[in-house]
Amino acid sequence: MAKILFVLTGADHWTLADGTRHPTGFWGEEVVAPYRVFTEAGHDVVVATPGGVLPTLDPASLAPEVNGGQEGADAVAAALQAMDPLRHPVKLEQIDVAGYAAVFYPGGHGPMEDLAVNEDSGRVLTEALASGRPLGLVCHGPAALLATRGADGTSPFAGLRLTGFTNAEEAQAGFADKAPWLLQDRLVELGTDFREAEPWSPHVVSHRNLFTGQNPSSSAPLAVEMGKHLG
C-alpha cells in the first residue's frame, strides 16, 4: 500500500550542559509501536538517518521498568531485532518527500543532539508539512522542528498546535537540571502552540497534517491517528 518514511536520529549520545556525553539514541517503543501499526495495516516502512548511519538504540528504552516488566522489554528487543529496515537505513540527505505517503519521527534524546540542527531534516519536515501528507513526531522527535527556522528566524510550524516531551516529564526523568535546553521551552520559543497533558499519559495533538505525541505511551495512538489520514 503506502510507503512511510521513519526519520531516526543518527546520534549515539546527548551532550549535557556540563559537556559530558550521555549514551542515547532512539527510543525503542517509539519505533516498535508505530512500525507495528503501519505494517499491520499493509504499509511499507523505510528508515532514514543522517548520512545513512545505522541508528543506535537508547539502552534505557529496554529497561523493564519502562516496558511494564521484563517480558515487555524482551518483546520490544525482539521486535527491533526483526525489523529489517533498521539495518538498511537510507541517507536522509537523499530523501525526496514526494516518494512517501507519510513521514514519522520517533524520539529518544538522540534528536536533541543531531536532528535539532540538521538542515536536511529541516528540509524534509518543511516539505512534508507543505505536501499535506501526514507528518508525525513523538516525544523528543519534535526537537527536529528547531531546524526548520529560516534565515528570517521564522518557522513554518509557528502557530501550529503540537505537543512533545514536557518540562515536567524531563524533570521526573532526572534530566531537566542536566540538559543544555528543554524541548518544551524551545518549541514555545519557535512560536508553536504547545499543548501539555499529565506527565506520561497518552496525549496526541493534531493540527492540519501535523500529528504529535507527548511521550512514549503516545506513540501507538499517534500512529493510529496518522493512519486514518493515509490515502
PDB file of C-alpha atoms in Angstrom:
ATOM      1  CA  MET A   1       0.000   0.000   0.000  1.00  0.00           C
ATOM      2  CA  ALA A   2       1.634   3.237   1.170  1.00  0.00           C
ATOM      3  CA  LYS A   3       5.339   3.833   1.822  1.00  0.00           C
ATOM      4  CA  ILE A   4       6.075   5.517   5.168  1.00  0.00           C
ATOM      5  CA  LEU A   5       9.350   7.279   5.976  1.00  0.00           C
ATOM      6  CA  PHE A   6      10.752   6.895   9.502  1.00  0.00           C
ATOM      7  CA  VAL A   7      13.441   9.517  10.211  1.00  0.00           C
ATOM      8  CA  LEU A   8      15.662   8.362  13.066  1.00  0.00           C
ATOM      9  CA  THR A   9      18.468  10.089  14.886  1.00  0.00           C
ATOM     10  CA  GLY A  10      21.990   9.085  13.955  1.00  0.00           C
ATOM     11  CA  ALA A  11      23.360  10.174  17.340  1.00  0.00           C
ATOM     12  CA  ASP A  12      24.583   7.752  19.991  1.00  0.00           C
ATOM     13  CA  HIS A  13      24.937  10.371  22.716  1.00  0.00           C
ATOM     14  CA  TRP A  14      23.420  13.591  24.058  1.00  0.00           C
ATOM     15  CA  THR A  15      25.803  16.325  25.169  1.00  0.00           C
ATOM     16  CA  LEU A  16      24.686  17.570  28.579  1.00  0.00           C
ATOM     17  CA  ALA A  17      25.086  21.077  29.977  1.00  0.00           C
ATOM     18  CA  ASP A  18      28.388  20.174  31.665  1.00  0.00           C
ATOM     19  CA  GLY A  19      29.812  18.806  28.419  1.00  0.00           C
ATOM     20  CA  THR A  20      29.552  15.133  29.334  1.00  0.00           C
ATOM     21  CA  ARG A  21      28.089  12.663  26.848  1.00  0.00           C
ATOM     22  CA  HIS A  22      25.010  10.742  27.926  1.00  0.00           C
ATOM     23  CA  PRO A  23      24.561   7.492  25.929  1.00  0.00           C
ATOM     24  CA  THR A  24      21.322   7.626  23.971  1.00  0.00           C
ATOM     25  CA  GLY A  25      19.821   7.166  20.505  1.00  0.00           C
ATOM     26  CA  PHE A  26      16.255   6.348  19.501  1.00  0.00           C
ATOM     27  CA  TRP A  27      13.626   5.096  21.974  1.00  0.00           C
ATOM     28  CA  GLY A  28      12.630   1.509  21.294  1.00  0.00           C
ATOM     29  CA  GLU A  29       8.880   1.675  21.927  1.00  0.00           C
ATOM     30  CA  GLU A  30       8.539   4.784  19.773  1.00  0.00           C
ATOM     31  CA  VAL A  31       9.798   2.827  16.776  1.00  0.00           C
ATOM     32  CA  VAL A  32       8.254  -0.563  17.545  1.00  0.00           C
ATOM     33  CA  ALA A  33       4.678   0.546  18.271  1.00  0.00           C
ATOM     34  CA  PRO A  34       4.207   2.779  15.185  1.00  0.00           C
ATOM     35  CA  TYR A  35       6.036   0.266  12.967  1.00  0.00           C
ATOM     36  CA  ARG A  36       3.571  -2.396  14.080  1.00  0.00           C
ATOM     37  CA  VAL A  37       0.575  -0.108  13.469  1.00  0.00           C
ATOM     38  CA  PHE A  38       1.711   0.824   9.958  1.00  0.00           C
ATOM     39  CA  THR A  39       2.918  -2.587   8.802  1.00  0.00           C
ATOM     40  CA  GLU A  40      -0.128  -4.425  10.137  1.00  0.00           C
ATOM     41  CA  ALA A  41      -2.182  -2.026   8.008  1.00  0.00           C
ATOM     42  CA  GLY A  42      -0.184  -3.212   4.992  1.00  0.00           C
ATOM     43  CA  HIS A  43       2.188  -0.263   4.645  1.00  0.00           C
ATOM     44  CA  ASP A  44       5.935  -0.409   3.977  1.00  0.00           C
ATOM     45  CA  VAL A  45       8.420   1.438   6.185  1.00  0.00           C
ATOM     46  CA  VAL A  46      11.707   2.980   5.046  1.00  0.00           C
ATOM     47  CA  VAL A  47      14.211   4.210   7.662  1.00  0.00           C
ATOM     48  CA  ALA A  48      16.402   7.249   7.013  1.00  0.00           C
ATOM     49  CA  THR A  49      19.192   8.666   9.166  1.00  0.00           C
ATOM     50  CA  PRO A  50      21.732  11.462   8.691  1.00  0.00           C
ATOM     51  CA  GLY A  51      24.425  10.016   6.472  1.00  0.00           C
ATOM     52  CA  GLY A  52      22.631   6.680   6.352  1.00  0.00           C
ATOM     53  CA  VAL A  53      24.333   5.564   9.582  1.00  0.00           C
ATOM     54  CA  LEU A  54      22.930   2.621  11.496  1.00  0.00           C
ATOM     55  CA  PRO A  55      20.702   4.082  14.217  1.00  0.00           C
ATOM     56  CA  THR A  56      21.625   3.465  17.846  1.00  0.00           C
ATOM     57  CA  LEU A  57      19.047   2.212  20.333  1.00  0.00           C
ATOM     58  CA  ASP A  58      18.902   4.080  23.632  1.00  0.00           C
ATOM     59  CA  PRO A  59      19.752   1.277  26.080  1.00  0.00           C
ATOM     60  CA  ALA A  60      17.470   2.823  28.697  1.00  0.00           C
ATOM     61  CA  SER A  61      14.483   2.101  26.462  1.00  0.00           C
ATOM     62  CA  LEU A  62      14.909  -1.638  27.087  1.00  0.00           C
ATOM     63  CA  ALA A  63      14.738  -1.317  30.879  1.00  0.00           C
ATOM     64  CA  PRO A  64      11.964  -3.469  32.367  1.00  0.00           C
ATOM     65  CA  GLU A  65      10.574  -0.548  34.363  1.00  0.00           C
ATOM     66  CA  VAL A  66       9.690   1.419  31.212  1.00  0.00           C
ATOM     67  CA  ASN A  67       8.216  -1.588  29.415  1.00  0.00           C
ATOM     68  CA  GLY A  68       5.840  -2.971  32.014  1.00  0.00           C
ATOM     69  CA  GLY A  69       8.318  -5.608  33.120  1.00  0.00           C
ATOM     70  CA  GLN A  70      10.967  -7.888  31.658  1.00  0.00           C
ATOM     71  CA  GLU A  71       8.525  -9.612  29.318  1.00  0.00           C
ATOM     72  CA  GLY A  72       7.613  -6.275  27.732  1.00  0.00           C
ATOM     73  CA  ALA A  73      11.269  -5.288  27.422  1.00  0.00           C
ATOM     74  CA  ASP A  74      12.082  -8.606  25.753  1.00  0.00           C
ATOM     75  CA  ALA A  75       9.195  -8.117  23.315  1.00  0.00           C
ATOM     76  CA  VAL A  76      10.489  -4.685  22.269  1.00  0.00           C
ATOM     77  CA  ALA A  77      14.011  -6.062  21.845  1.00  0.00           C
ATOM     78  CA  ALA A  78      12.722  -8.949  19.728  1.00  0.00           C
ATOM     79  CA  ALA A  79      10.631  -6.626  17.563  1.00  0.00           C
ATOM     80  CA  LEU A  80      13.626  -4.384  16.921  1.00  0.00           C
ATOM     81  CA  GLN A  81      15.778  -7.382  16.042  1.00  0.00           C
ATOM     82  CA  ALA A  82      13.210  -8.469  13.459  1.00  0.00           C
ATOM     83  CA  MET A  83      12.876  -5.011  11.920  1.00  0.00           C
ATOM     84  CA  ASP A  84      14.828  -5.246   8.678  1.00  0.00           C
ATOM     85  CA  PRO A  85      14.563  -1.536   7.670  1.00  0.00           C
ATOM     86  CA  LEU A  86      16.583  -0.594  10.784  1.00  0.00           C
ATOM     87  CA  ARG A  87      19.562  -2.453   9.357  1.00  0.00           C
ATOM     88  CA  HIS A  88      19.334  -0.788   5.944  1.00  0.00           C
ATOM     89  CA  PRO A  89      18.814   2.953   6.504  1.00  0.00           C
ATOM     90  CA  VAL A  90      18.918   5.323   3.561  1.00  0.00           C
ATOM     91  CA  LYS A  91      20.640   8.689   3.605  1.00  0.00           C
ATOM     92  CA  LEU A  92      18.425  11.486   4.885  1.00  0.00           C
ATOM     93  CA  GLU A  93      20.233  13.849   2.535  1.00  0.00           C
ATOM     94  CA  GLN A  94      18.836  11.997  -0.474  1.00  0.00           C
ATOM     95  CA  ILE A  95      15.195  11.806   0.637  1.00  0.00           C
ATOM     96  CA  ASP A  96      12.507  13.052  -1.743  1.00  0.00           C
ATOM     97  CA  VAL A  97       9.377  13.551   0.354  1.00  0.00           C
ATOM     98  CA  ALA A  98       7.209  13.122  -2.742  1.00  0.00           C
ATOM     99  CA  GLY A  99       8.021   9.413  -2.683  1.00  0.00           C
ATOM    100  CA  TYR A 100       6.311   8.816   0.668  1.00  0.00           C
ATOM    101  CA  ALA A 101       2.714   8.851   1.859  1.00  0.00           C
ATOM    102  CA  ALA A 102       3.688   9.936   5.384  1.00  0.00           C
ATOM    103  CA  VAL A 103       6.717  10.922   7.448  1.00  0.00           C
ATOM    104  CA  PHE A 104       7.280   9.908  11.075  1.00  0.00           C
ATOM    105  CA  TYR A 105       9.926  10.965  13.639  1.00  0.00           C
ATOM    106  CA  PRO A 106      10.432   8.809  16.761  1.00  0.00           C
ATOM    107  CA  GLY A 107      12.098  10.245  19.829  1.00  0.00           C
ATOM    108  CA  GLY A 108      14.749   9.341  22.338  1.00  0.00           C
ATOM    109  CA  HIS A 109      17.212  12.029  23.402  1.00  0.00           C
ATOM    110  CA  GLY A 110      19.183  11.499  20.167  1.00  0.00           C
ATOM    111  CA  PRO A 111      17.198  14.052  18.111  1.00  0.00           C
ATOM    112  CA  MET A 112      18.187  16.708  20.665  1.00  0.00           C
ATOM    113  CA  GLU A 113      21.793  16.136  19.586  1.00  0.00           C
ATOM    114  CA  ASP A 114      21.608  15.919  15.793  1.00  0.00           C
ATOM    115  CA  LEU A 115      18.184  16.423  14.190  1.00  0.00           C
ATOM    116  CA  ALA A 116      17.592  19.677  16.065  1.00  0.00           C
ATOM    117  CA  VAL A 117      20.339  21.255  13.948  1.00  0.00           C
ATOM    118  CA  ASN A 118      20.186  19.124  10.787  1.00  0.00           C
ATOM    119  CA  GLU A 119      19.375  21.140   7.657  1.00  0.00           C
ATOM    120  CA  ASP A 120      18.381  18.093   5.610  1.00  0.00           C
ATOM    121  CA  SER A 121      15.891  17.085   8.278  1.00  0.00           C
ATOM    122  CA  GLY A 122      14.590  20.631   8.381  1.00  0.00           C
ATOM    123  CA  ARG A 123      14.005  20.459   4.626  1.00  0.00           C
ATOM    124  CA  VAL A 124      12.183  17.123   4.899  1.00  0.00           C
ATOM    125  CA  LEU A 125       9.929  18.489   7.632  1.00  0.00           C
ATOM    126  CA  THR A 126       9.158  21.683   5.755  1.00  0.00           C
ATOM    127  CA  GLU A 127       8.362  19.802   2.548  1.00  0.00           C
ATOM    128  CA  ALA A 128       6.252  17.225   4.406  1.00  0.00           C
ATOM    129  CA  LEU A 129       4.173  19.939   6.047  1.00  0.00           C
ATOM    130  CA  ALA A 130       3.666  21.725   2.729  1.00  0.00           C
ATOM    131  CA  SER A 131       2.713  18.470   0.988  1.00  0.00           C
ATOM    132  CA  GLY A 132      -0.371  17.924   3.124  1.00  0.00           C
ATOM    133  CA  ARG A 133       0.672  14.322   3.807  1.00  0.00           C
ATOM    134  CA  PRO A 134       0.561  13.075   7.418  1.00  0.00           C
ATOM    135  CA  LEU A 135       3.608  14.192   9.385  1.00  0.00           C
ATOM    136  CA  GLY A 136       4.102  12.696  12.847  1.00  0.00           C
ATOM    137  CA  LEU A 137       6.615  13.352  15.611  1.00  0.00           C
ATOM    138  CA  VAL A 138       6.635  11.884  19.111  1.00  0.00           C
ATOM    139  CA  CYS A 139       8.322  12.591  22.447  1.00  0.00           C
ATOM    140  CA  HIS A 140      11.746  14.182  21.728  1.00  0.00           C
ATOM    141  CA  GLY A 141      11.227  13.804  17.982  1.00  0.00           C
ATOM    142  CA  PRO A 142       9.778  17.341  17.743  1.00  0.00           C
ATOM    143  CA  ALA A 143      13.271  18.628  18.564  1.00  0.00           C
ATOM    144  CA  ALA A 144      13.824  18.250  14.820  1.00  0.00           C
ATOM    145  CA  LEU A 145      11.386  21.119  14.244  1.00  0.00           C
ATOM    146  CA  LEU A 146      14.011  23.517  15.569  1.00  0.00           C
ATOM    147  CA  ALA A 147      15.951  23.010  12.317  1.00  0.00           C
ATOM    148  CA  THR A 148      13.055  24.431  10.276  1.00  0.00           C
ATOM    149  CA  ARG A 149      13.794  28.009  11.308  1.00  0.00           C
ATOM    150  CA  GLY A 150      14.612  30.008   8.190  1.00  0.00           C
ATOM    151  CA  ALA A 151      17.098  32.806   7.595  1.00  0.00           C
ATOM    152  CA  ASP A 152      14.469  35.298   8.770  1.00  0.00           C
ATOM    153  CA  GLY A 153      14.173  33.451  12.077  1.00  0.00           C
ATOM    154  CA  THR A 154      10.692  32.108  11.457  1.00  0.00           C
ATOM    155  CA  SER A 155       9.458  28.530  11.088  1.00  0.00           C
ATOM    156  CA  PRO A 156       6.526  27.193   9.017  1.00  0.00           C
ATOM    157  CA  PHE A 157       5.478  25.369  12.190  1.00  0.00           C
ATOM    158  CA  ALA A 158       4.971  28.600  14.146  1.00  0.00           C
ATOM    159  CA  GLY A 159       1.365  28.930  15.247  1.00  0.00           C
ATOM    160  CA  LEU A 160       0.594  25.215  14.902  1.00  0.00           C
ATOM    161  CA  ARG A 161      -0.767  23.210  17.817  1.00  0.00           C
ATOM    162  CA  LEU A 162       1.561  20.417  18.912  1.00  0.00           C
ATOM    163  CA  THR A 163       2.996  18.568  21.855  1.00  0.00           C
ATOM    164  CA  GLY A 164       6.214  16.804  22.830  1.00  0.00           C
ATOM    165  CA  PHE A 165       8.170  15.686  25.879  1.00  0.00           C
ATOM    166  CA  THR A 166       7.334  18.216  28.568  1.00  0.00           C
ATOM    167  CA  ASN A 167       9.497  20.036  31.094  1.00  0.00           C
ATOM    168  CA  ALA A 168       7.673  18.152  33.864  1.00  0.00           C
ATOM    169  CA  GLU A 169       8.489  14.799  32.264  1.00  0.00           C
ATOM    170  CA  GLU A 170      12.132  15.787  31.747  1.00  0.00           C
ATOM    171  CA  ALA A 171      12.318  16.733  35.423  1.00  0.00           C
ATOM    172  CA  GLN A 172      10.769  13.443  36.512  1.00  0.00           C
ATOM    173  CA  ALA A 173      13.164  11.565  34.215  1.00  0.00           C
ATOM    174  CA  GLY A 174      16.040  13.253  36.047  1.00  0.00           C
ATOM    175  CA  PHE A 175      17.455  15.279  33.152  1.00  0.00           C
ATOM    176  CA  ALA A 176      15.911  18.749  33.486  1.00  0.00           C
ATOM    177  CA  ASP A 177      18.813  20.058  35.588  1.00  0.00           C
ATOM    178  CA  LYS A 178      21.396  18.423  33.317  1.00  0.00           C
ATOM    179  CA  ALA A 179      20.010  19.372  29.910  1.00  0.00           C
ATOM    180  CA  PRO A 180      21.549  22.218  27.898  1.00  0.00           C
ATOM    181  CA  TRP A 181      17.976  23.184  26.955  1.00  0.00           C
ATOM    182  CA  LEU A 182      14.468  21.840  27.374  1.00  0.00           C
ATOM    183  CA  LEU A 183      12.341  20.786  24.442  1.00  0.00           C
ATOM    184  CA  GLN A 184       9.104  22.380  25.597  1.00  0.00           C
ATOM    185  CA  ASP A 185      10.833  25.727  26.118  1.00  0.00           C
ATOM    186  CA  ARG A 186      12.431  25.664  22.657  1.00  0.00           C
ATOM    187  CA  LEU A 187       9.186  24.717  20.899  1.00  0.00           C
ATOM    188  CA  VAL A 188       7.419  27.615  22.604  1.00  0.00           C
ATOM    189  CA  GLU A 189      10.259  29.926  21.535  1.00  0.00           C
ATOM    190  CA  LEU A 190       9.788  28.640  17.973  1.00  0.00           C
ATOM    191  CA  GLY A 191       6.275  30.068  18.101  1.00  0.00           C
ATOM    192  CA  THR A 192       4.309  26.827  18.289  1.00  0.00           C
ATOM    193  CA  ASP A 193       1.145  26.400  20.332  1.00  0.00           C
ATOM    194  CA  PHE A 194       2.427  23.783  22.773  1.00  0.00           C
ATOM    195  CA  ARG A 195      -0.239  21.628  24.436  1.00  0.00           C
ATOM    196  CA  GLU A 196       0.674  19.758  27.627  1.00  0.00           C
ATOM    197  CA  ALA A 197      -1.153  16.881  29.332  1.00  0.00           C
ATOM    198  CA  GLU A 198      -0.430  14.979  32.550  1.00  0.00           C
ATOM    199  CA  PRO A 199       3.091  13.517  32.620  1.00  0.00           C
ATOM    200  CA  TRP A 200       3.403  10.100  30.976  1.00  0.00           C
ATOM    201  CA  SER A 201      -0.244   9.948  29.892  1.00  0.00           C
ATOM    202  CA  PRO A 202      -1.031   9.207  26.223  1.00  0.00           C
ATOM    203  CA  HIS A 203      -1.573  12.564  24.513  1.00  0.00           C
ATOM    204  CA  VAL A 204      -1.888  13.228  20.781  1.00  0.00           C
ATOM    205  CA  VAL A 205      -2.379  16.646  19.187  1.00  0.00           C
ATOM    206  CA  SER A 206      -3.277  17.195  15.549  1.00  0.00           C
ATOM    207  CA  HIS A 207      -3.319  20.416  13.529  1.00  0.00           C
ATOM    208  CA  ARG A 208      -3.688  20.344   9.756  1.00  0.00           C
ATOM    209  CA  ASN A 209      -1.482  17.439   8.642  1.00  0.00           C
ATOM    210  CA  LEU A 210       0.773  17.636  11.714  1.00  0.00           C
ATOM    211  CA  PHE A 211       0.370  14.893  14.337  1.00  0.00           C
ATOM    212  CA  THR A 212       2.405  14.933  17.542  1.00  0.00           C
ATOM    213  CA  GLY A 213       2.615  12.736  20.655  1.00  0.00           C
ATOM    214  CA  GLN A 214       3.825  13.792  24.082  1.00  0.00           C
ATOM    215  CA  ASN A 215       5.728  10.720  25.283  1.00  0.00           C
ATOM    216  CA  PRO A 216       6.411   7.017  24.611  1.00  0.00           C
ATOM    217  CA  SER A 217       2.888   5.956  25.579  1.00  0.00           C
ATOM    218  CA  SER A 218       1.582   8.318  22.884  1.00  0.00           C
ATOM    219  CA  SER A 219       3.449   6.616  20.037  1.00  0.00           C
ATOM    220  CA  ALA A 220       0.877   3.928  19.153  1.00  0.00           C
ATOM    221  CA  PRO A 221      -2.158   6.281  19.394  1.00  0.00           C
ATOM    222  CA  LEU A 222      -0.257   8.775  17.248  1.00  0.00           C
ATOM    223  CA  ALA A 223       0.379   6.183  14.551  1.00  0.00           C
ATOM    224  CA  VAL A 224      -3.265   5.111  14.635  1.00  0.00           C
ATOM    225  CA  GLU A 225      -4.376   8.725  14.168  1.00  0.00           C
ATOM    226  CA  MET A 226      -1.944   9.226  11.285  1.00  0.00           C
ATOM    227  CA  GLY A 227      -3.224   6.047   9.667  1.00  0.00           C
ATOM    228  CA  LYS A 228      -6.736   7.487   9.461  1.00  0.00           C
ATOM    229  CA  HIS A 229      -5.400  10.157   7.106  1.00  0.00           C
ATOM    230  CA  LEU A 230      -3.357   7.969   4.780  1.00  0.00           C
ATOM    231  CA  GLY A 231      -4.688   7.962   1.229  1.00  0.00           C
TER     232      GLY A 231
END
